[in-house]
Short mmCIF file of C-alpha atoms and ligand atoms in Angstrom, two decimals:
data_model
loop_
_atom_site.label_atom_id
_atom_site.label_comp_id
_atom_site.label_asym_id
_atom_site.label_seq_id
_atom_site.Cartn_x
_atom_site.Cartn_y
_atom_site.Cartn_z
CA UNK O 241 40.86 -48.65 71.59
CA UNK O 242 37.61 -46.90 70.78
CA UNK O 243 36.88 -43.67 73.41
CA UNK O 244 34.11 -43.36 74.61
CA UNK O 245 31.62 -40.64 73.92
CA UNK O 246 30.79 -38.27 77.21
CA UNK O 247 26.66 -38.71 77.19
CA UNK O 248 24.43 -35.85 77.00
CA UNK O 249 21.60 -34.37 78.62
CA UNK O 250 18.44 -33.73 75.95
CA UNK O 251 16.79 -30.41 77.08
CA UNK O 252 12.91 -29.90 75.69
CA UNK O 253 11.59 -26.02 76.62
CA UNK O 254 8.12 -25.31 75.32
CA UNK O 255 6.68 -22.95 78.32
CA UNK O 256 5.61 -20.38 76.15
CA UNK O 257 5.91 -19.41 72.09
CA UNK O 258 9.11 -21.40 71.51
CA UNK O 259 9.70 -24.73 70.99
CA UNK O 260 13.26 -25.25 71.93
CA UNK O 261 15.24 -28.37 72.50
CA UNK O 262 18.89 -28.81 73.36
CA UNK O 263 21.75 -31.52 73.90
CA UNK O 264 24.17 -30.23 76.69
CA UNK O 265 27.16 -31.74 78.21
CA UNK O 266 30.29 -29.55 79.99
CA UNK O 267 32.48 -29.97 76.61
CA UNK O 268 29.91 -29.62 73.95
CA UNK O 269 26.41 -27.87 73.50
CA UNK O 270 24.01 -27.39 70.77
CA UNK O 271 20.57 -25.96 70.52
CA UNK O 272 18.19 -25.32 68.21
CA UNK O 273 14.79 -22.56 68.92
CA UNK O 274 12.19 -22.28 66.45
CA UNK O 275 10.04 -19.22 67.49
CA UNK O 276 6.80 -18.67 66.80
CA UNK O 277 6.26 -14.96 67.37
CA UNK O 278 5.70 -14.32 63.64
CA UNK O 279 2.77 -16.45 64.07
CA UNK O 280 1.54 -14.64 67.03
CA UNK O 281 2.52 -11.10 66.08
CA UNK O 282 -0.91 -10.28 64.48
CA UNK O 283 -2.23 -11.30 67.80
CA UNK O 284 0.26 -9.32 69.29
CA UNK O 285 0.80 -11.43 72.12
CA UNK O 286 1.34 -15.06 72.65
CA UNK O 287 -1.89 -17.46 71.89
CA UNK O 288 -1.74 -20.52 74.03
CA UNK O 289 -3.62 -23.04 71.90
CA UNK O 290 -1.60 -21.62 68.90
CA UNK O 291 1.64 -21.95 70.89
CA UNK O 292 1.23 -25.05 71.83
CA UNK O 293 0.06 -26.34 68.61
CA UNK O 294 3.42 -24.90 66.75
CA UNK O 295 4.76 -26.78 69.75
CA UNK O 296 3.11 -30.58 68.69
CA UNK O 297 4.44 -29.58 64.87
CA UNK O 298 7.96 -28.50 65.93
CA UNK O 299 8.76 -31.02 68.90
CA UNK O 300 9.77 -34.15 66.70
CA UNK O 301 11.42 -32.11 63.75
CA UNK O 302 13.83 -30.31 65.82
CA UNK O 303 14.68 -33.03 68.07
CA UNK O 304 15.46 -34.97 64.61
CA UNK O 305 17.20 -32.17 63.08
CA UNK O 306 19.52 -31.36 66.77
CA UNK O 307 20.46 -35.18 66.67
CA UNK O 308 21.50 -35.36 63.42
CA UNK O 309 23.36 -32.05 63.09
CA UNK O 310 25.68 -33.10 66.02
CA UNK O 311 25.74 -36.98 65.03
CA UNK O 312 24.07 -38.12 68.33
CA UNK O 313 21.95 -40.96 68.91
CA UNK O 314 19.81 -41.52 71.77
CA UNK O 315 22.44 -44.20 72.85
CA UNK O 316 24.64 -41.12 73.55
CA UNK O 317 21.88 -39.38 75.80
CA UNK O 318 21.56 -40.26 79.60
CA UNK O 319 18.55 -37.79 80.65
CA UNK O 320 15.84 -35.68 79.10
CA UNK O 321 15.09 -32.79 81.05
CA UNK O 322 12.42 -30.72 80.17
CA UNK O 323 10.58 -27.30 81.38
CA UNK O 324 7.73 -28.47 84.16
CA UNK O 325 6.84 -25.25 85.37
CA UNK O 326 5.64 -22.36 85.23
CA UNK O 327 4.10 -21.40 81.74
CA UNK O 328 1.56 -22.31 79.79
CA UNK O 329 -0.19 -25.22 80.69
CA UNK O 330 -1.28 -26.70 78.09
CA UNK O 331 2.25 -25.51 75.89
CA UNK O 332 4.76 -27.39 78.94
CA UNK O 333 1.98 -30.00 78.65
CA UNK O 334 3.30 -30.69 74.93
CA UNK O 335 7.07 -30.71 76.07
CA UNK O 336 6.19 -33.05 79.18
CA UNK O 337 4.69 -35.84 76.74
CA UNK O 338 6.94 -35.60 74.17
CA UNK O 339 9.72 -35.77 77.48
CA UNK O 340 7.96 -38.40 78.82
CA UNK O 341 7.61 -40.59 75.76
CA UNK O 342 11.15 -40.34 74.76
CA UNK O 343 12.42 -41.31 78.34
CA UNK O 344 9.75 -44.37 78.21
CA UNK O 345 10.90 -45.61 74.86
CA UNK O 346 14.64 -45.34 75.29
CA UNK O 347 14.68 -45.75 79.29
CA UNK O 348 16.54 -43.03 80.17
CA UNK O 349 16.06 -40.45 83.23
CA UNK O 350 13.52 -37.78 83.45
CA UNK O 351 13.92 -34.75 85.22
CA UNK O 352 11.60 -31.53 85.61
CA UNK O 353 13.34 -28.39 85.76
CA UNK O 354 12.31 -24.65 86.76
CA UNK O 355 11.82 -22.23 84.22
CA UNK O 356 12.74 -19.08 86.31
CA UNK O 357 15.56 -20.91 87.99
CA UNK O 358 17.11 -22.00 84.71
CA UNK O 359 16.57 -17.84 83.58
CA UNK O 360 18.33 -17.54 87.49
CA UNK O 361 21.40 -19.73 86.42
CA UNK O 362 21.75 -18.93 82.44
CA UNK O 363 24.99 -16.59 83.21
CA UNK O 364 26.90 -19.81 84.12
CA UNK O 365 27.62 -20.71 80.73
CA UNK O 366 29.83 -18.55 80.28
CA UNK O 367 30.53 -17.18 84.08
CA UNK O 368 31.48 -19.06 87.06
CA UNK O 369 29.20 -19.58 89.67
CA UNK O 370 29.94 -17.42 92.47
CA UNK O 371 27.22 -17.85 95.81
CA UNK O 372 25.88 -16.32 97.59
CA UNK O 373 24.69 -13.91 94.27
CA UNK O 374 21.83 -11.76 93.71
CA UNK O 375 20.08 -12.28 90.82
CA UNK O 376 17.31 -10.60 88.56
CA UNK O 377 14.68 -12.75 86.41
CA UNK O 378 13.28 -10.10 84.00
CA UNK O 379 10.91 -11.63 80.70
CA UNK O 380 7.79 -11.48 79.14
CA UNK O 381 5.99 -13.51 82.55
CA UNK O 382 7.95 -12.51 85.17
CA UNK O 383 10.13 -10.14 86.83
CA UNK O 384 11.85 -11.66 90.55
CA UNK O 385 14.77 -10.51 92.37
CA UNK O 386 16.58 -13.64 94.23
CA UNK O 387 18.72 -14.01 97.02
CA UNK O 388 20.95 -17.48 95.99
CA UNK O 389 22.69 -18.81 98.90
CA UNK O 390 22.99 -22.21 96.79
CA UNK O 391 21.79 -24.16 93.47
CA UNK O 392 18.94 -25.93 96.29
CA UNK O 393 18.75 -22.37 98.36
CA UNK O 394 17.07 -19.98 96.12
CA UNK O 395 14.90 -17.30 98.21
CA UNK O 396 12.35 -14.87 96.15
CA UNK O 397 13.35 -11.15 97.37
CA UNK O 398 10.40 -9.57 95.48
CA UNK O 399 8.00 -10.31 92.85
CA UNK O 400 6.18 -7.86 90.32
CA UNK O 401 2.46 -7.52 91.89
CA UNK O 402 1.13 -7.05 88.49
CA UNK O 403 2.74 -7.11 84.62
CA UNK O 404 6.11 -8.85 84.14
CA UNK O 405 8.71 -5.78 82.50
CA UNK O 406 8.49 -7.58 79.32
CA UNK O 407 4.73 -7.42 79.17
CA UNK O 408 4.39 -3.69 79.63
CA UNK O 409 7.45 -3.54 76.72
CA UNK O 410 5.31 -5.67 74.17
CA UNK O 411 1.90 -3.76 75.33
CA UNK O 412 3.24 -0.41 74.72
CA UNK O 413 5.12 -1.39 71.78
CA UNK O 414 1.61 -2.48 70.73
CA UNK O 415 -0.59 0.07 71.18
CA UNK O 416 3.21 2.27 68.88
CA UNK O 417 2.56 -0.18 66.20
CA UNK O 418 5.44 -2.34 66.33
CA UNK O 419 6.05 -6.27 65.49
CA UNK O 420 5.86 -8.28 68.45
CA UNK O 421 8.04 -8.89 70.52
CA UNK O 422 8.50 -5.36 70.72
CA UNK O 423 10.93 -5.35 73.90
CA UNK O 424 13.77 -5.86 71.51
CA UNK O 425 12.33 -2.85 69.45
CA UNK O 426 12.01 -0.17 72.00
CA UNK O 427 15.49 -1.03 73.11
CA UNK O 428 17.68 -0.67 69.91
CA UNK O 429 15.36 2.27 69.03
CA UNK O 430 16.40 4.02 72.45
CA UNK O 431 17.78 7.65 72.47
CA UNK O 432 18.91 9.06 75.54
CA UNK O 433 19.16 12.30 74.73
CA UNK O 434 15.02 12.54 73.92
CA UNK O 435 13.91 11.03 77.63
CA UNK O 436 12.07 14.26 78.71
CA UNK O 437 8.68 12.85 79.23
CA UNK O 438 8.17 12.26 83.04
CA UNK O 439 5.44 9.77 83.20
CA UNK O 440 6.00 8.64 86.92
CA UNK O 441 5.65 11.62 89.23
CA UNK O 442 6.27 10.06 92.79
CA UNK O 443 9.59 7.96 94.12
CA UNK O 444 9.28 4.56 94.16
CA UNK O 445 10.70 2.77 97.58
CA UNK O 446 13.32 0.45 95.99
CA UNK O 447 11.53 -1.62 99.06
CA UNK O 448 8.26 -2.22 97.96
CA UNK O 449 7.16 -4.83 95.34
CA UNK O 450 7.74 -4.52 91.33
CA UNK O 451 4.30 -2.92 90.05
CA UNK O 452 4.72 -1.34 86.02
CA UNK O 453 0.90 -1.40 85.43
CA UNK O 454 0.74 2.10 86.51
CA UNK O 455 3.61 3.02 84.59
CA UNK O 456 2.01 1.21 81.41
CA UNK O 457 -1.20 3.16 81.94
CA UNK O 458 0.82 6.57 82.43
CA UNK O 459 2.25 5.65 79.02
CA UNK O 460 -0.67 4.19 77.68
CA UNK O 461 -2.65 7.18 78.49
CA UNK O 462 -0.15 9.83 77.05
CA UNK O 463 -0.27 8.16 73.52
CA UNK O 464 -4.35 8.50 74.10
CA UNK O 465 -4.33 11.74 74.75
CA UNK O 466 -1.69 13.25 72.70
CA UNK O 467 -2.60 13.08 68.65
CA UNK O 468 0.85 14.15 67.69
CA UNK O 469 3.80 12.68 69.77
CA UNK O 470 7.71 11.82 69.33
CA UNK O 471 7.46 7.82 69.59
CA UNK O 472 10.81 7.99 69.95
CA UNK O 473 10.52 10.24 72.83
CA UNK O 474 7.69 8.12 74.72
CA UNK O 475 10.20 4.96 74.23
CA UNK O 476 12.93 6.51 75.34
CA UNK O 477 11.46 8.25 78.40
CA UNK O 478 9.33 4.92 79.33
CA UNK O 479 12.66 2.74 79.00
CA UNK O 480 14.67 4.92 81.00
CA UNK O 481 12.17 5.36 83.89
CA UNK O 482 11.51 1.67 84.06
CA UNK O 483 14.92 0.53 84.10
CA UNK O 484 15.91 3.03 86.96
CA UNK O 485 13.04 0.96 88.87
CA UNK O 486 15.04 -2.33 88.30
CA UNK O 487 18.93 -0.77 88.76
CA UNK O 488 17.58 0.63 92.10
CA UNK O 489 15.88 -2.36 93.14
CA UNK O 490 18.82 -4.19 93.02
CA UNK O 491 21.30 -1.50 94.44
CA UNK O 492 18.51 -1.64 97.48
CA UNK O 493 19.08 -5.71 97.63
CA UNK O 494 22.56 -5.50 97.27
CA UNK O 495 22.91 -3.38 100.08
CA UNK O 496 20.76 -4.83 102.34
CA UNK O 497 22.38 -8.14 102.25
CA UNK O 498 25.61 -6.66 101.26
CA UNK O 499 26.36 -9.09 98.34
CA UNK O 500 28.13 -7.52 95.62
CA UNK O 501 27.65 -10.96 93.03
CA UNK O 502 24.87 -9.56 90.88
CA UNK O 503 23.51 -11.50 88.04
CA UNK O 504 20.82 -11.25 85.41
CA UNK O 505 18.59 -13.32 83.50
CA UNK O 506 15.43 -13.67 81.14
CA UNK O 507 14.92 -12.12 77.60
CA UNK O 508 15.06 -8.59 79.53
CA UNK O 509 18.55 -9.22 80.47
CA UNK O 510 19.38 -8.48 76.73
CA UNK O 511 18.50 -4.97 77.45
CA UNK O 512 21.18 -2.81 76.64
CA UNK O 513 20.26 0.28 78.76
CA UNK O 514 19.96 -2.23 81.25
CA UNK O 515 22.99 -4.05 80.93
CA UNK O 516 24.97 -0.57 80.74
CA UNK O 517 23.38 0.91 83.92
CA UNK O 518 24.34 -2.33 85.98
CA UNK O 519 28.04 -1.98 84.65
CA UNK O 520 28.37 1.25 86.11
CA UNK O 521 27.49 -0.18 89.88
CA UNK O 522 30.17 -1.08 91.69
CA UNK O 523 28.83 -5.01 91.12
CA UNK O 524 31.17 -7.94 90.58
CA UNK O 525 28.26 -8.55 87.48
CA UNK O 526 27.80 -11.84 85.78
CA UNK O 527 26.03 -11.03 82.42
CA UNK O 528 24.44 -13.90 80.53
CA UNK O 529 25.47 -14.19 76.73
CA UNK O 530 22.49 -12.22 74.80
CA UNK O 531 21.66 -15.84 72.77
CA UNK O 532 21.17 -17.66 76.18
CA UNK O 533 18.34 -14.74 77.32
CA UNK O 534 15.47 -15.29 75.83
CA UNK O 535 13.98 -18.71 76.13
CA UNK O 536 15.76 -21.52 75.41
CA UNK O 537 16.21 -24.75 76.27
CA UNK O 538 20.06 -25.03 76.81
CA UNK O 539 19.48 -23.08 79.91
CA UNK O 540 17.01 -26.02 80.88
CA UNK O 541 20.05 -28.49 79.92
CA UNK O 542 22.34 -26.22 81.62
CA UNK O 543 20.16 -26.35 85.15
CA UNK O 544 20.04 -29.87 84.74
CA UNK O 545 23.80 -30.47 84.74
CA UNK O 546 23.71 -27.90 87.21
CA UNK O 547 21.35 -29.64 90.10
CA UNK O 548 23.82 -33.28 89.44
CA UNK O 549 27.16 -31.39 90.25
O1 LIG B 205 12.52 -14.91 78.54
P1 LIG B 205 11.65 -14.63 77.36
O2 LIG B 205 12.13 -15.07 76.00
O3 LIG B 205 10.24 -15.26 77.55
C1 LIG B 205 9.55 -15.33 78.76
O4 LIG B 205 9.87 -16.23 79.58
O5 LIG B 205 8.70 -14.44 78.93
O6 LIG B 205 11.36 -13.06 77.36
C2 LIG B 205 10.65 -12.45 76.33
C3 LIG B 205 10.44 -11.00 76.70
C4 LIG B 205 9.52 -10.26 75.74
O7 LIG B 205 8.58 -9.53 76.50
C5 LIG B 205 10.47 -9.35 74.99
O8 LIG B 205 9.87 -8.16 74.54
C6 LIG B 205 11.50 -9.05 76.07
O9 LIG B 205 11.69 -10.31 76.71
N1 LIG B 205 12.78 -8.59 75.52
C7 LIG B 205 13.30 -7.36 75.75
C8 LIG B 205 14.52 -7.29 75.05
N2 LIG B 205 14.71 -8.48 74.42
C9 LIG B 205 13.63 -9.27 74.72
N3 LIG B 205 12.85 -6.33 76.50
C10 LIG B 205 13.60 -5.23 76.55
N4 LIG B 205 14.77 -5.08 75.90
C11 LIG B 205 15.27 -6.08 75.14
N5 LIG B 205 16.44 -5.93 74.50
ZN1 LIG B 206 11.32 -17.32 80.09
#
């Protein structure tokens, strides 16, 4: 008797730099990323036509290469989800034809799926879901704090009023001289023991909306006006400060709804101060594996499977 196959979900993400595509089903996974921040690190930040076009020249090749690598024909594939929103327009614009096309020519399903949510969710691959959980979306376009009652009752606690957390990371690393992304940078490059500089000189209300552009100018201004500096000490002082902001932001949330189910998400999450302040809280935490952070689109495969169940 021949057994059957269990069918897969195709997952495209192209909302921003990389063009990421993914075959996810609950016994097997596979994805493949092709990032194109060496292409926009002379930029030093993310070019949308140039994005998008390494999106059109990537799309095909690593849906070819994913298929083959894991033996799977479209036969075996029952829905293509892809990223619908929000991004870059014309980069999820790439991702939806290439979506659409494939789901017209082999008449399978189609389904749009949230970026942010599928950031929200990522920690279920490797955690159980637990609701009602509190969880923070922290990347390069966005930094949100949810209250999730359930996979269709997601509520938006609070919402940065100006740069996303990994914005002000790559703009500072900028102005230091550092490769982009430079988020990853400032954090492995971290000392606590040289966080001296105090370039925030009010408390925040954990209440109030996320806002780092004032933070990023405090920071942007020292390095102005100082000729000689410890880079290592502006890092470490600016990482420390901003990740308080977060930690107490969601302390503040966790309280006031008393939910102790914390969990984190976006290419922030990888953030190891982060990560180690959070473990201290008295937080039943749900950490996302550090490969499932940053964009990809097995989180978009992942949601999909997700909304079904
Ligand atoms: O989720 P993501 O890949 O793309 C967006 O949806 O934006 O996040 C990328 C962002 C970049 O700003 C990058 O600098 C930041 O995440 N990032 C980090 C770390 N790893 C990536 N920021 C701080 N610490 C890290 N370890
Ligand atoms: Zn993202």
């Amino acid at each position: 008797m021949k057994i059957k196959k269990p069918k897969y979900i195709l997952a495209i993400e192209t909302s921003c730099d990389d063009t990421s595509v993914a075959i996810y089903n609950n016994n097997h996974h596979d994805v493949i990323t092709i990032s194109s921040s060496k292409e926009q690190s002379e930029f030093g930040g993310v070019v949308p036509e140039l994005a998008s076009r390494f999106h059109e020249k990537n799309l095909y090749t690593a849906t070819k290469k994913l298929l083959d690598k894991n033996s799977i024909s479209f036969d075996d594939i029952y829905k293509i989800a892809y990223t619908s929103e929000p991004g870059l327009k014309v980069c999820i614009n790439m991702g939806k034809v290439f979506a659409k096309t494939l789901s017209f020519l082999y008449e399978k399903e189609l389904k749009e799926i949230n970026h942010i949510y599928s950031h929200l969710f990522s920690f279920s691959l490797n955690n159980i879901i637990v609701y009602p959980f509190i969880g923070l979306v922290a990347s390069g376009g966005h930094t949100s704090i949810y209250l999730v009652r359930d996979k269709n009752n997601i509520e938006l606690l609070n919402e940065t009023l100006d740069d996303a957390i990994g914005e002000v990371y790559d703009k500072i690393a900028r102005v230091l001289k550092f490769e982009y992304p430079g988020g990853p940078i400032i954090d492995s490059l971290y000392n606590e023991s040289k966080t001296s500089i105090n370039f925030l000189n009010r408390k925040i209300n954990p209440a109030n909306q996320f806002s780092f552009s004032g933070i990023k100018s405090a920071v942007l201004n020292y390095i102005i006006k100082n000729k000689e500096f410890d880079k290592i000490e502006v890092i470490s002082s600016f990482q420390k400060l901003i990740i308080s902001i977060v930690i107490d932001k969601i302390i503040y949330y966790s309280d006031l709804y008393n939910i102790r189910n914390i969990v984190i998400g976006g290419g922030v999450a990888a953030n190891k101060l982060l990560r180690k302040e959070l473990i201290k809280q008295n937080f039943h935490l749900s950490l996302p594996n550090l490969d499932i952070c940053g964009d990809n689109a097995l989180m978009i495969g992942l949601m999909a499977k997700i909304l079904e169940d």
